[in-house]
Amino acid sequence: MSSPPAPSPDRHPRTVLDHRIETAAGCSIEKLWRHREAGLLDAPHSALADAHRDLVRAERDVTFHRALLARLVSGEFPVDQALLARIERTVDQLAHAIDERDTEQAKATAALEPIEAAAPRQAPQQVPTKDFAALLAIAQGAKLHENLLTHRLAVATPSRTRISYAQLQRLQASGLVDRDTSHPVHAGQPVTLTDAGRAVLAAPRPAGPPGTTPSPRPASSRAPAHLRR
């Protein structure tokens, strides 16, 4: 059975390290890869980009064999000894792919940690009051549900705070929350805070009218430290 194709820089499976890498590098994974291809990165960030590519390939391999196993046990094929042999072989391949993924993840983590340690601590994001309230509610436990009749998506929380799907997408795009897509949405996908989301809740709130955020600091004109001059 052939291996899955190499990942494209513009589309790759998400890994558990993506958010940490983007935070440490100060840019998206896609931009980090493009900088690597253009030879713009210093040695530590080049090593991180290479390690992340290897991790993505390993993650895609896991996804490939997991999807194949799901298809084999879906009832699509007649149940016979040949099917059992294919299932057993696929389970072995999946186990091997998981071992490879864990190995590559450890390598990527080893490349990431020195960059995280050297990065200056950044002030937590400032978010509108409505988003801050949503983060507080999500911190108590939250799930994204789909209404079986209307097919509308919404977040359910113990405090009954109203969180629309659009707001959830905005918080997720900002790296403040994450959701477990391994669960079907009709059964409820757990929504949790990321480290950045927890930092927002832990930071002092600025004084100001409700629903406002302080003016952002002027962006520095200096190039990121990981880009060569």
CSV table of C-alpha atoms in Angstrom, one decimal:
chain,number,residue,atom,x,y,z
A,1,MET,CA,0.0,0.0,0.0
A,2,SER,CA,1.5,3.3,-1.0
A,3,SER,CA,2.2,6.1,1.5
A,4,PRO,CA,0.1,9.3,1.4
A,5,PRO,CA,1.6,12.1,-0.7
A,6,ALA,CA,3.8,14.7,0.8
A,7,PRO,CA,1.9,17.6,2.4
A,8,SER,CA,1.3,20.8,0.5
A,9,PRO,CA,2.5,24.0,2.2
A,10,ASP,CA,-0.9,25.5,1.7
A,11,ARG,CA,-2.9,22.6,3.2
A,12,HIS,CA,-1.8,20.2,5.8
A,13,PRO,CA,-3.3,18.3,8.7
A,14,ARG,CA,-3.2,20.3,12.0
A,15,THR,CA,-0.9,18.9,14.7
A,16,VAL,CA,-0.9,19.4,18.4
A,17,LEU,CA,2.1,21.7,18.1
A,18,ASP,CA,0.8,24.1,15.5
A,19,HIS,CA,-0.5,26.8,17.9
A,20,ARG,CA,2.7,26.7,19.9
A,21,ILE,CA,4.9,27.0,16.7
A,22,GLU,CA,2.8,29.8,15.4
A,23,THR,CA,3.1,31.7,18.7
A,24,ALA,CA,6.8,31.2,19.0
A,25,ALA,CA,7.5,32.0,15.3
A,26,GLY,CA,5.2,35.0,15.2
A,27,CYS,CA,3.6,33.8,12.0
A,28,SER,CA,1.4,31.1,10.5
A,29,ILE,CA,2.7,27.7,9.7
A,30,GLU,CA,2.2,28.4,6.0
A,31,LYS,CA,4.3,31.5,6.2
A,32,LEU,CA,7.0,29.7,8.2
A,33,TRP,CA,7.2,27.1,5.5
A,34,ARG,CA,7.4,29.7,2.7
A,35,HIS,CA,10.2,31.5,4.6
A,36,ARG,CA,12.0,28.2,4.9
A,37,GLU,CA,11.7,27.5,1.1
A,38,ALA,CA,13.0,31.0,0.4
A,39,GLY,CA,16.0,30.5,2.7
A,40,LEU,CA,15.0,33.4,5.0
A,41,LEU,CA,15.1,31.6,8.3
A,42,ASP,CA,18.0,31.3,10.8
A,43,ALA,CA,19.2,27.9,11.8
A,44,PRO,CA,16.9,27.3,14.8
A,45,HIS,CA,13.8,28.2,12.8
A,46,SER,CA,14.9,26.3,9.8
A,47,ALA,CA,15.3,23.2,12.0
A,48,LEU,CA,11.8,23.8,13.4
A,49,ALA,CA,10.2,24.2,10.0
A,50,ASP,CA,11.9,21.0,8.8
A,51,ALA,CA,10.9,19.1,11.9
A,52,HIS,CA,7.3,20.3,11.5
A,53,ARG,CA,7.2,19.2,7.9
A,54,ASP,CA,8.2,15.7,9.0
A,55,LEU,CA,5.6,15.8,11.8
A,56,VAL,CA,2.9,16.7,9.2
A,57,ARG,CA,3.9,13.8,7.0
A,58,ALA,CA,3.7,11.5,9.9
A,59,GLU,CA,0.3,12.9,11.0
A,60,ARG,CA,-1.0,12.5,7.5
A,61,ASP,CA,0.1,8.9,7.5
A,62,VAL,CA,-1.9,8.3,10.7
A,63,THR,CA,-4.9,9.9,9.2
A,64,PHE,CA,-4.6,7.8,6.1
A,65,HIS,CA,-4.5,4.5,7.9
A,66,ARG,CA,-7.2,5.5,10.4
A,67,ALA,CA,-9.5,6.4,7.6
A,68,LEU,CA,-8.7,3.1,5.8
A,69,LEU,CA,-9.4,1.1,9.0
A,70,ALA,CA,-12.8,2.9,9.4
A,71,ARG,CA,-13.7,2.0,5.8
A,72,LEU,CA,-12.8,-1.6,6.3
A,73,VAL,CA,-15.0,-2.0,9.3
A,74,SER,CA,-17.9,0.2,7.9
A,75,GLY,CA,-19.7,-2.8,6.4
A,76,GLU,CA,-18.8,-1.8,2.8
A,77,PHE,CA,-16.9,-5.1,2.2
A,78,PRO,CA,-18.1,-8.7,2.7
A,79,VAL,CA,-17.0,-10.2,5.9
A,80,ASP,CA,-14.5,-13.0,5.1
A,81,GLN,CA,-11.0,-14.1,6.0
A,82,ALA,CA,-9.5,-11.7,3.4
A,83,LEU,CA,-11.2,-8.8,5.1
A,84,LEU,CA,-9.9,-9.9,8.5
A,85,ALA,CA,-6.4,-10.1,7.1
A,86,ARG,CA,-6.7,-6.6,5.7
A,87,ILE,CA,-8.0,-5.2,9.0
A,88,GLU,CA,-5.2,-6.9,10.9
A,89,ARG,CA,-2.6,-5.5,8.4
A,90,THR,CA,-4.1,-2.0,8.6
A,91,VAL,CA,-4.1,-2.1,12.4
A,92,ASP,CA,-0.4,-2.9,12.3
A,93,GLN,CA,0.3,-0.2,9.8
A,94,LEU,CA,-1.7,2.3,11.9
A,95,ALA,CA,0.3,1.3,15.0
A,96,HIS,CA,3.5,1.8,13.2
A,97,ALA,CA,2.3,5.2,11.8
A,98,ILE,CA,1.4,6.3,15.4
A,99,ASP,CA,4.9,5.4,16.6
A,100,GLU,CA,6.4,7.4,13.8
A,101,ARG,CA,4.2,10.3,14.5
A,102,ASP,CA,5.1,10.3,18.2
A,103,THR,CA,8.8,10.2,17.3
A,104,GLU,CA,8.5,13.1,14.9
A,105,GLN,CA,6.4,15.0,17.5
A,106,ALA,CA,9.2,14.6,20.0
A,107,LYS,CA,11.8,15.9,17.5
A,108,ALA,CA,9.6,18.9,16.6
A,109,THR,CA,9.1,19.7,20.3
A,110,ALA,CA,12.9,19.5,20.9
A,111,ALA,CA,13.4,22.0,18.1
A,112,LEU,CA,10.6,24.3,19.4
A,113,GLU,CA,11.5,24.5,23.0
A,114,PRO,CA,14.7,26.6,22.6
A,115,ILE,CA,12.8,29.1,20.4
A,116,GLU,CA,10.1,29.4,23.0
A,117,ALA,CA,12.6,29.9,25.8
A,118,ALA,CA,14.4,32.6,23.8
A,119,ALA,CA,11.2,34.4,22.7
A,120,PRO,CA,10.3,37.6,24.7
A,121,ARG,CA,7.2,37.3,26.7
A,122,GLN,CA,4.3,39.0,25.0
A,123,ALA,CA,1.4,40.7,26.7
A,124,PRO,CA,-1.8,38.7,26.4
A,125,GLN,CA,-4.3,39.7,23.8
A,126,GLN,CA,-6.9,42.3,24.7
A,127,VAL,CA,-10.4,41.2,23.7
A,128,PRO,CA,-13.8,42.8,23.8
A,129,THR,CA,-15.9,42.3,26.9
A,130,LYS,CA,-18.3,40.0,25.0
A,131,ASP,CA,-15.4,37.7,24.0
A,132,PHE,CA,-14.0,37.9,27.5
A,133,ALA,CA,-17.4,36.7,28.9
A,134,ALA,CA,-17.4,33.9,26.3
A,135,LEU,CA,-13.9,32.8,27.4
A,136,LEU,CA,-15.0,32.7,31.0
A,137,ALA,CA,-18.0,30.5,30.1
A,138,ILE,CA,-15.9,28.2,28.0
A,139,ALA,CA,-13.4,27.8,30.9
A,140,GLN,CA,-16.2,26.2,32.9
A,141,GLY,CA,-16.8,23.6,30.1
A,142,ALA,CA,-18.4,24.0,26.7
A,143,LYS,CA,-19.5,22.0,23.7
A,144,LEU,CA,-20.3,22.9,20.2
A,145,HIS,CA,-23.7,21.3,19.2
A,146,GLU,CA,-25.6,21.1,16.0
A,147,ASN,CA,-29.4,21.4,16.1
A,148,LEU,CA,-30.8,18.3,14.4
A,149,LEU,CA,-33.8,20.2,13.0
A,150,THR,CA,-32.3,23.5,12.0
A,151,HIS,CA,-28.7,22.4,11.6
A,152,ARG,CA,-27.6,25.5,13.3
A,153,LEU,CA,-24.4,25.4,15.3
A,154,ALA,CA,-24.0,26.9,18.8
A,155,VAL,CA,-21.9,26.6,21.9
A,156,ALA,CA,-23.6,25.3,25.0
A,157,THR,CA,-22.1,26.2,28.4
A,158,PRO,CA,-23.1,25.5,32.0
A,159,SER,CA,-23.6,29.3,32.6
A,160,ARG,CA,-25.9,29.4,29.6
A,161,THR,CA,-23.8,32.2,28.1
A,162,ARG,CA,-24.9,32.7,24.5
A,163,ILE,CA,-21.9,32.0,22.2
A,164,SER,CA,-22.7,31.9,18.5
A,165,TYR,CA,-20.8,29.8,16.0
A,166,ALA,CA,-19.4,32.9,14.4
A,167,GLN,CA,-18.0,34.1,17.7
A,168,LEU,CA,-16.5,30.7,18.3
A,169,GLN,CA,-14.8,30.8,14.9
A,170,ARG,CA,-13.4,34.2,15.7
A,171,LEU,CA,-12.0,33.0,19.1
A,172,GLN,CA,-10.6,29.9,17.5
A,173,ALA,CA,-9.0,32.0,14.6
A,174,SER,CA,-7.4,34.2,17.3
A,175,GLY,CA,-5.8,31.1,19.0
A,176,LEU,CA,-7.8,31.5,22.2
A,177,VAL,CA,-9.9,28.4,22.0
A,178,ASP,CA,-9.8,25.0,20.4
A,179,ARG,CA,-12.4,22.3,19.8
A,180,ASP,CA,-12.0,18.5,19.7
A,181,THR,CA,-13.2,17.6,16.2
A,182,SER,CA,-12.7,13.9,16.9
A,183,HIS,CA,-16.3,14.0,18.4
A,184,PRO,CA,-19.3,14.3,16.1
A,185,VAL,CA,-20.8,17.7,16.2
A,186,HIS,CA,-24.3,16.4,16.8
A,187,ALA,CA,-23.1,14.7,20.0
A,188,GLY,CA,-21.2,17.8,21.0
A,189,GLN,CA,-17.6,18.8,20.3
A,190,PRO,CA,-15.7,19.8,23.5
A,191,VAL,CA,-14.4,23.4,23.3
A,192,THR,CA,-11.5,24.3,25.5
A,193,LEU,CA,-9.2,27.3,26.2
A,194,THR,CA,-5.7,27.4,24.7
A,195,ASP,CA,-2.8,28.7,26.7
A,196,ALA,CA,-3.4,32.1,25.0
A,197,GLY,CA,-7.0,32.0,26.1
A,198,ARG,CA,-6.1,31.2,29.7
A,199,ALA,CA,-3.5,34.1,29.6
A,200,VAL,CA,-6.3,36.5,28.5
A,201,LEU,CA,-8.4,35.5,31.5
A,202,ALA,CA,-5.4,35.7,33.9
A,203,ALA,CA,-4.3,39.2,32.7
A,204,PRO,CA,-5.6,42.4,34.4
A,205,ARG,CA,-8.6,43.9,32.5
A,206,PRO,CA,-8.1,47.5,31.3
A,207,ALA,CA,-10.5,50.2,32.3
A,208,GLY,CA,-12.9,51.3,29.6
A,209,PRO,CA,-16.4,51.2,28.3
A,210,PRO,CA,-18.0,47.7,28.0
A,211,GLY,CA,-17.2,46.1,24.7
A,212,THR,CA,-14.2,48.1,24.0
A,213,THR,CA,-10.5,47.3,23.9
A,214,PRO,CA,-7.5,49.5,24.4
A,215,SER,CA,-5.7,50.9,21.4
A,216,PRO,CA,-3.1,48.5,20.2
A,217,ARG,CA,0.5,49.5,20.5
A,218,PRO,CA,2.2,50.6,17.3
A,219,ALA,CA,3.8,47.7,15.5
A,220,SER,CA,7.6,47.6,15.5
A,221,SER,CA,9.2,48.2,12.2
A,222,ARG,CA,12.0,45.8,13.0
A,223,ALA,CA,12.0,42.5,11.1
A,224,PRO,CA,11.3,39.3,13.1
A,225,ALA,CA,14.4,38.0,14.8
A,226,HIS,CA,14.2,34.7,13.0
A,227,LEU,CA,14.5,36.3,9.6
A,228,ARG,CA,18.0,37.0,8.2
A,229,ARG,CA,19.0,40.5,7.4
